[in-house]
Short mmCIF file of C-alpha atoms and ligand atoms in Angstrom, two decimals:
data_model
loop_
_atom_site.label_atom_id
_atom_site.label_comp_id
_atom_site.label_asym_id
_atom_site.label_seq_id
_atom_site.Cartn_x
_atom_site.Cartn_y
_atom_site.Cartn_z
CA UNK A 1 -44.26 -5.13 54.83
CA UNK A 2 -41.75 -8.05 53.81
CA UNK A 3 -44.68 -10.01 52.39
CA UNK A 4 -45.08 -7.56 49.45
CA UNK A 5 -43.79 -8.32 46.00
CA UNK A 6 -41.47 -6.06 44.53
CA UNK A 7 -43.46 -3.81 41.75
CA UNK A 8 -42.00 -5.14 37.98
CA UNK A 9 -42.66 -3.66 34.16
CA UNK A 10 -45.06 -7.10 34.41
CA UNK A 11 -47.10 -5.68 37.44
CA UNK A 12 -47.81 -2.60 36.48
CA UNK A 13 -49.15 -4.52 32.86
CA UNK A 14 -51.52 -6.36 34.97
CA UNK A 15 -52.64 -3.49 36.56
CA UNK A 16 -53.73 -1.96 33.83
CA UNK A 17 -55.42 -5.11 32.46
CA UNK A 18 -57.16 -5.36 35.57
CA UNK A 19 -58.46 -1.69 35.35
CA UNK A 20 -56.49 -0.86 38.27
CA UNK A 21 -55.11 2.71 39.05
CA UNK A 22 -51.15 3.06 39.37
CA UNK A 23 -49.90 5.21 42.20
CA UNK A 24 -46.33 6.83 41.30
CA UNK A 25 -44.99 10.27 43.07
CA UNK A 26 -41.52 11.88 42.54
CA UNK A 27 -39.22 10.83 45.76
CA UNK A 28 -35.20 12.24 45.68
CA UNK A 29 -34.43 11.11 49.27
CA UNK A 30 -34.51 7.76 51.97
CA UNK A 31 -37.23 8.83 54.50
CA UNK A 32 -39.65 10.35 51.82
CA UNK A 33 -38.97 6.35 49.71
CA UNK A 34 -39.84 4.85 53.19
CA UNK A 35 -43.22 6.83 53.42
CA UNK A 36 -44.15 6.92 50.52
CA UNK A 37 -43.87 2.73 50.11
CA UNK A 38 -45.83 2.32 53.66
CA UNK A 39 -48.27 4.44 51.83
CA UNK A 40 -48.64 1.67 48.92
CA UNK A 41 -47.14 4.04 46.30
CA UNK A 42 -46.22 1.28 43.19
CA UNK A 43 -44.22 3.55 41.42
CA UNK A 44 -41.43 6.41 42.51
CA UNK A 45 -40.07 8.70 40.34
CA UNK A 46 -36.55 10.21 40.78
CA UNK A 47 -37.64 13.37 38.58
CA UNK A 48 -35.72 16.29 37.04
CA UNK A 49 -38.21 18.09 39.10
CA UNK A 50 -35.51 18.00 41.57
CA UNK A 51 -33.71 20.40 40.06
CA UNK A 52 -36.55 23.12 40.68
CA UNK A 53 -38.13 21.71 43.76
CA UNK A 54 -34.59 21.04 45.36
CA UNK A 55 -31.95 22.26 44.21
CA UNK A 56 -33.97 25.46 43.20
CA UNK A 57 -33.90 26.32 39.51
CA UNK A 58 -36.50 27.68 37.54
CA UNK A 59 -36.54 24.94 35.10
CA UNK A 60 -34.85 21.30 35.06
CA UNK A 61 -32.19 21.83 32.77
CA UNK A 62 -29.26 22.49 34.87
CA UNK A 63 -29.55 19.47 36.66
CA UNK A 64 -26.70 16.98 35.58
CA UNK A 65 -25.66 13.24 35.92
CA UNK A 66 -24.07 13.41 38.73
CA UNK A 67 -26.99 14.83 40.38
CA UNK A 68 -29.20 12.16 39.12
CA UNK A 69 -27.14 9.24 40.59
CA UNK A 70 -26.79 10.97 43.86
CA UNK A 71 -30.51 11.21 44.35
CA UNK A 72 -31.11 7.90 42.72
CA UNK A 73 -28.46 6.08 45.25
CA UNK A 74 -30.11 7.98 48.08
CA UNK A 75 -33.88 6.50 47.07
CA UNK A 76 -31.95 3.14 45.89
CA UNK A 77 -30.78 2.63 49.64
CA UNK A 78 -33.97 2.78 51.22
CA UNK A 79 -36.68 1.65 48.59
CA UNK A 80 -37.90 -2.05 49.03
CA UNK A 81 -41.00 -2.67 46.62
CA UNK A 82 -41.48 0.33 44.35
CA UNK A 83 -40.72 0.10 41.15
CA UNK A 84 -38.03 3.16 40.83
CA UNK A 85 -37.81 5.19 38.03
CA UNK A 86 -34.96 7.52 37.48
CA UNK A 87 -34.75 10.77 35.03
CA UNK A 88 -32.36 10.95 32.36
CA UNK A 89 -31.42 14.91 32.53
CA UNK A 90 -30.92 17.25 30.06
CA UNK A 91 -28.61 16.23 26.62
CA UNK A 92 -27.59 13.31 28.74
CA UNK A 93 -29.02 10.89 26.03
CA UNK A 94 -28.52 13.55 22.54
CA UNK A 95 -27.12 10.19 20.95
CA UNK A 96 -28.04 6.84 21.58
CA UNK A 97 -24.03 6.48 22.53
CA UNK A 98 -24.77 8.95 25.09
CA UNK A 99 -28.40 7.33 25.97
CA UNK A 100 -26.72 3.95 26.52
CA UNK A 101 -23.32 5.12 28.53
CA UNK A 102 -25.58 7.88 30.80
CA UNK A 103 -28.40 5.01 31.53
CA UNK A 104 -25.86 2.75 32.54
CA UNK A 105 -24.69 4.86 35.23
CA UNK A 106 -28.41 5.43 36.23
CA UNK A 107 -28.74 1.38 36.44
CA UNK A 108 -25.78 0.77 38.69
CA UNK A 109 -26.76 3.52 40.79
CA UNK A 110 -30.24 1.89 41.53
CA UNK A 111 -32.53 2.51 38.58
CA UNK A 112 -35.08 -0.01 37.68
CA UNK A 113 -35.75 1.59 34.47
CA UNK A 114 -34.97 5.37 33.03
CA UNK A 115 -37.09 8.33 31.96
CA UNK A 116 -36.72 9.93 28.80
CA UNK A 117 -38.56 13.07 27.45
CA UNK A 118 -39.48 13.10 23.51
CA UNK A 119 -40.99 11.47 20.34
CA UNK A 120 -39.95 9.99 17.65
CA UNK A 121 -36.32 11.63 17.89
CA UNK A 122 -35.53 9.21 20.73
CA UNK A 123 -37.36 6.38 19.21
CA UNK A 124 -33.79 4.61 18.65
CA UNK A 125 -32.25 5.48 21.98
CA UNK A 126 -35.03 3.46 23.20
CA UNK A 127 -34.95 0.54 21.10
CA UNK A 128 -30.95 0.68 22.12
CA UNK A 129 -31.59 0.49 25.44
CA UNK A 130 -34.21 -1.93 25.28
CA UNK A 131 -32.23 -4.26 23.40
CA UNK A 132 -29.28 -3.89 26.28
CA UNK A 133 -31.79 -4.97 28.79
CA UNK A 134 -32.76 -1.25 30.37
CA UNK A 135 -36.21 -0.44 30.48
CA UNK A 136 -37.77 2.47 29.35
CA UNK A 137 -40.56 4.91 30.61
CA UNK A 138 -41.23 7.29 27.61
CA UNK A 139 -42.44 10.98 28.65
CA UNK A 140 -44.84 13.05 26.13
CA UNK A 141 -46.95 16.07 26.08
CA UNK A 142 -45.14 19.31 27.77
CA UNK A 143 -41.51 17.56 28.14
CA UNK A 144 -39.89 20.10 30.74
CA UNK A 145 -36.68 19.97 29.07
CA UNK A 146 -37.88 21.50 25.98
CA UNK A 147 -39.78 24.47 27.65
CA UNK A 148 -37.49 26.93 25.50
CA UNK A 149 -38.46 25.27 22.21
CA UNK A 150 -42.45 24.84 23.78
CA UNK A 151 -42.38 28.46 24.43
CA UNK A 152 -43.29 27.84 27.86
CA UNK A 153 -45.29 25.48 30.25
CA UNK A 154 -47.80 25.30 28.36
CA UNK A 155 -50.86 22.11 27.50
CA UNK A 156 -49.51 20.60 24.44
CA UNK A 157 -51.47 18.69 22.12
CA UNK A 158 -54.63 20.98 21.93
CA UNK A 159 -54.67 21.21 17.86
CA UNK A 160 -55.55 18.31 15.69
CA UNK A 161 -52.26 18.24 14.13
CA UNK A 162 -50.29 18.11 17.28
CA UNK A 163 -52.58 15.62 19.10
CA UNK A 164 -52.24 13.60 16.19
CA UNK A 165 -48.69 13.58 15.85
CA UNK A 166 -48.67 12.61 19.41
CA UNK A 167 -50.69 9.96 19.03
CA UNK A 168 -48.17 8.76 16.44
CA UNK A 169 -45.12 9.36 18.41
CA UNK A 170 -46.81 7.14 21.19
CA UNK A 171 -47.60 4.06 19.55
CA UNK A 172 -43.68 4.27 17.80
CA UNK A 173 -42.40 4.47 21.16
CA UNK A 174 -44.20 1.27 22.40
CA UNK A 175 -43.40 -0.24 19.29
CA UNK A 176 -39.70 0.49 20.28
CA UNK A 177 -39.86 -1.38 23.33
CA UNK A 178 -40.87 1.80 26.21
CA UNK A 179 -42.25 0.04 28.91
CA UNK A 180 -44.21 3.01 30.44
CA UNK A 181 -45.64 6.19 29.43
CA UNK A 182 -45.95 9.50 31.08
CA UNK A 183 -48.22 11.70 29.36
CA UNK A 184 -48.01 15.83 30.85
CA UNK A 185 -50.61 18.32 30.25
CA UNK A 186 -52.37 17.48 27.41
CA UNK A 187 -56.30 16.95 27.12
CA UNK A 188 -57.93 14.33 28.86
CA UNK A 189 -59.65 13.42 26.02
CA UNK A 190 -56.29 12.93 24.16
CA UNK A 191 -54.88 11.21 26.87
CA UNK A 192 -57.62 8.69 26.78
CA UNK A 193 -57.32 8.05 23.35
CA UNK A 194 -53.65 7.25 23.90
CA UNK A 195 -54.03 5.18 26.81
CA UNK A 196 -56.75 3.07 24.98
CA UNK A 197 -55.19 2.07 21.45
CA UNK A 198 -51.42 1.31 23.64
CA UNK A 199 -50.73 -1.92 25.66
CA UNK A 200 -48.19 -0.29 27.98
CA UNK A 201 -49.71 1.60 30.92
CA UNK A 202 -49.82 5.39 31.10
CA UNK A 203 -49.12 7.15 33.98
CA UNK A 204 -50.88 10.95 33.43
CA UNK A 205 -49.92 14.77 35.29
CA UNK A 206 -52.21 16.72 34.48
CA UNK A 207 -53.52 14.66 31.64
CA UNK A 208 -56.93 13.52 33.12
CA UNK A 209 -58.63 10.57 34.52
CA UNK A 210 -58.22 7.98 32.23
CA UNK A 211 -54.69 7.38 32.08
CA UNK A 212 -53.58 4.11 33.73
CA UNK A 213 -52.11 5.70 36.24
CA UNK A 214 -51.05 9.16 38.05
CA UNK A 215 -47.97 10.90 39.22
CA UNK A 216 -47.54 13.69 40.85
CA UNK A 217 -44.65 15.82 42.19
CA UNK A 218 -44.18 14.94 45.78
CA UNK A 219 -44.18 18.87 46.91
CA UNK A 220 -46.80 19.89 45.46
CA UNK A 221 -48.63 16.80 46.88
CA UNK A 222 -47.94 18.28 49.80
CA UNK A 223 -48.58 21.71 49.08
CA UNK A 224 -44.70 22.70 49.78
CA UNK A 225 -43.64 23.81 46.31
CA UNK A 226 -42.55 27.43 46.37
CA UNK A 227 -44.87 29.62 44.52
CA UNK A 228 -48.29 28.61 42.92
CA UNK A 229 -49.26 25.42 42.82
CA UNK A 230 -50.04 23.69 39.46
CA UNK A 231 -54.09 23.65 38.93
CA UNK A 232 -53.61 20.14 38.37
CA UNK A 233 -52.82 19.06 41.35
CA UNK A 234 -54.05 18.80 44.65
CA UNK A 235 -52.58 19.46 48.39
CA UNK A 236 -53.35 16.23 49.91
CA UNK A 237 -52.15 17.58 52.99
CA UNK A 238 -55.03 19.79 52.98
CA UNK A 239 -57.20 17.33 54.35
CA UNK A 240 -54.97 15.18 56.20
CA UNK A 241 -53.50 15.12 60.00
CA UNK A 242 -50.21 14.59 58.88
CA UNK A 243 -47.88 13.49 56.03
CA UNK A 244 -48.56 9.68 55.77
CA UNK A 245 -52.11 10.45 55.99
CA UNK A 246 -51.57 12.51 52.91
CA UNK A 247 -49.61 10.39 51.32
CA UNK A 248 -51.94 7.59 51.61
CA UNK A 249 -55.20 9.48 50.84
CA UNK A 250 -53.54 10.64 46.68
CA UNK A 251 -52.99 6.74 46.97
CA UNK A 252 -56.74 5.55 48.00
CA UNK A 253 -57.73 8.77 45.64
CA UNK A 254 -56.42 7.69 42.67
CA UNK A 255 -57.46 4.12 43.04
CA UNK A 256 -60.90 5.40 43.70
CA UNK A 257 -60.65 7.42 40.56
CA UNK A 258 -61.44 10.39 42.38
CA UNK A 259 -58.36 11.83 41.80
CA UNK A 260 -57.49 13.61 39.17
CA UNK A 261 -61.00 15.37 39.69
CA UNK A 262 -62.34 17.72 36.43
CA UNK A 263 -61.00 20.60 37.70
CA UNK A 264 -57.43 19.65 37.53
CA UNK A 265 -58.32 18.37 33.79
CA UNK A 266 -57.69 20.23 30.67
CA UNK A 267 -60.08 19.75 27.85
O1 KIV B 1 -39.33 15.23 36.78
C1 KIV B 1 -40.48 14.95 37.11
O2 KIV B 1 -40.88 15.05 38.26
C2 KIV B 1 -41.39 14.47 36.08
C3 KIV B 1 -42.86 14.39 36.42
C4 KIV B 1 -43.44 15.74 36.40
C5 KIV B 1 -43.58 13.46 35.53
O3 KIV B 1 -40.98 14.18 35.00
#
C-alpha cells in the first residue's frame, strides 16, 4: 500500500482525460477510511449524509460544524491516499465571510477540499475560497439542504428551463475555480451534457453513466440504510462474501462502467 500516490485535484483531471471512472463513497469513521482505501476507492466523502445515516435525522440540516470536524478528524486520522472531501453543512457558508472562516476549520481538521451545495448563489464563496488556496467540489441537481425549498427529494432538472439553467450554473462554477462536481438526481442525459462541455470531472448519484465518476452513500452500498433504499443504488453486499468484497466490487463496477446500470438511471 505505501507505494500508492496520494489522490490530488490533478489526478482525478487525468482520470477523466484518460476516460477513466472515479470511485468516491461517503466514509465518517477510521476503519470504514481503511477499507474503503484497500478497496482502491480515489475519492471519500465526509457527507451531510451523516446526519441521516448516523446521527439519525430525516434530512441533513441539523447537522452542524462541530459535527463535521469531528467526523472529518476521525477519517483524517486514518486516510492515507484518498483524496478526502468534507461537507460544508447547512448555512455554514450563507456569506462568503462565513464560507471562508467555516472551510478553514474543515481544512485544519483534515479536509483536502470542501463540498458545497448550490448555483450561481455560491459562485463567489467559491471563487473566495479558491483564491485562499481551498479547493472546491461544487454539488448540483437535488442539493439535500434545500429539500424544503425543492419540495422534496425529488429529480431536478427534468424541464428545459431548469436543465438549462443548470447547465449554466455548472460551467459558472468551473469558471469560478470548483475543482469537482457532484451532480444528484438529474437525467442522465443532462448529466452527460454537463460532464462533456466542463473540464473538471463529475462525480454523478443517481445521475447516470456518463459522469466522470460515481459516489455513493456508504450504507446504502451496503444495503444498511434504514428504510428503502434509493432506486439508484445498488447493495453491493448483495453479491459479495463480505464487506471488502463489496466494497471492492462498486469499485471494479464502476470502472467497468457497469455500474450505474439503466435501472438506477433517470431519463
Ligand atoms: O452528503 C452526502 O453524502 C452527499 C452525497 C449524497 C453526494 O452529498
Amino acid at each position: 500500500m505505501a507505494d500508492r500516490d496520494a489522490v490530488t485535484s490533478a489526478s482525478l483531471l487525468r482520470l477523466k482525460e484518460r476516460g477513466e471512472k472515479i470511485t468516491c463513497v461517503t466514509s465518517y469513521d477510521a476503519s470504514f477510511t481503511c477499507l474503503l482505501e484497500q478497496a482502491g476507492v480515489e475519492v471519500l466523502l465526509v457527507g451531510d449524509s451523516l446526519g441521516m445515516v448516523v446521527q439519525g435525522h430525516d434530512s441533513t440540516l441539523p447537522v452542524r460544524m462541530a459535527d463535521m470536524i469531528y467526523h472529518a478528524s476521525c477519517v483524517a486520522r486514518a486516510g492515507q491516499f484518498a483524496l478526502r472531501i468534507v461537507d460544508m453543512p447547512f448555512m455554514s457558508y450563507s456569506s462568503v465571510d462565513r464560507a471562508l472562516g467555516n472551510a478553514a476549520r474543515l481544512m485544519r481538521a483534515g479536509a483536502h477540499m470542501v463540498k458545497l451545495e448550490g448555483g450561481r448563489g455560491i459562485a463567489d464563496s467559491v471563487r473566495a475560497l479558491t483564491e485562499h488556496g481551498i479547493p472546491v467540489c461544487a454539488h448540483l441537481g437535488l442539493t439535500p439542504q434545500s429539500v424544503h425549498q425543492l419540495g422534496g427529494y425529488r429529480v431536478q432538472g427534468r424541464d428545459a428551463e431548469s436543465a438549462q439553467r443548470l447547465l449554466e450554473d455548472a460551467r459558472l462554477l468551473e469558471k469560478s475555480g470548483a475543482s469537482v462536481l457532484v451532480l444528484e438526481c438529474i437525467p442522465a442525459d443532462l448529466a452527460r451534457q454537463v460532464s462533456q462541455c466542463l473540464r473538471i470531472p463529475s462525480i454523478g448519484i443517481g445521475a447516470g453513466p456518463d459522469c466522470d465518476g460515481q459516489v455513493l452513500v456508504l450504507y446504502d452500498l451496503l444495503g444498511i440504510t434504514p428504510g428503502k433504499r434509493p432506486s439508484f443504488s445498488r447493495n453491493f453486499l448483495e453479491d459479495s462474501d463480505d464487506i471488502p468484497g463489496a466494497l471492492r466490487a462498486f469499485v471494479e463496477a464502476v470502472k467497468a462502467g457497469r455500474f450505474p446500470a439503466p435501472q438506477h438511471s433517470f431519463s
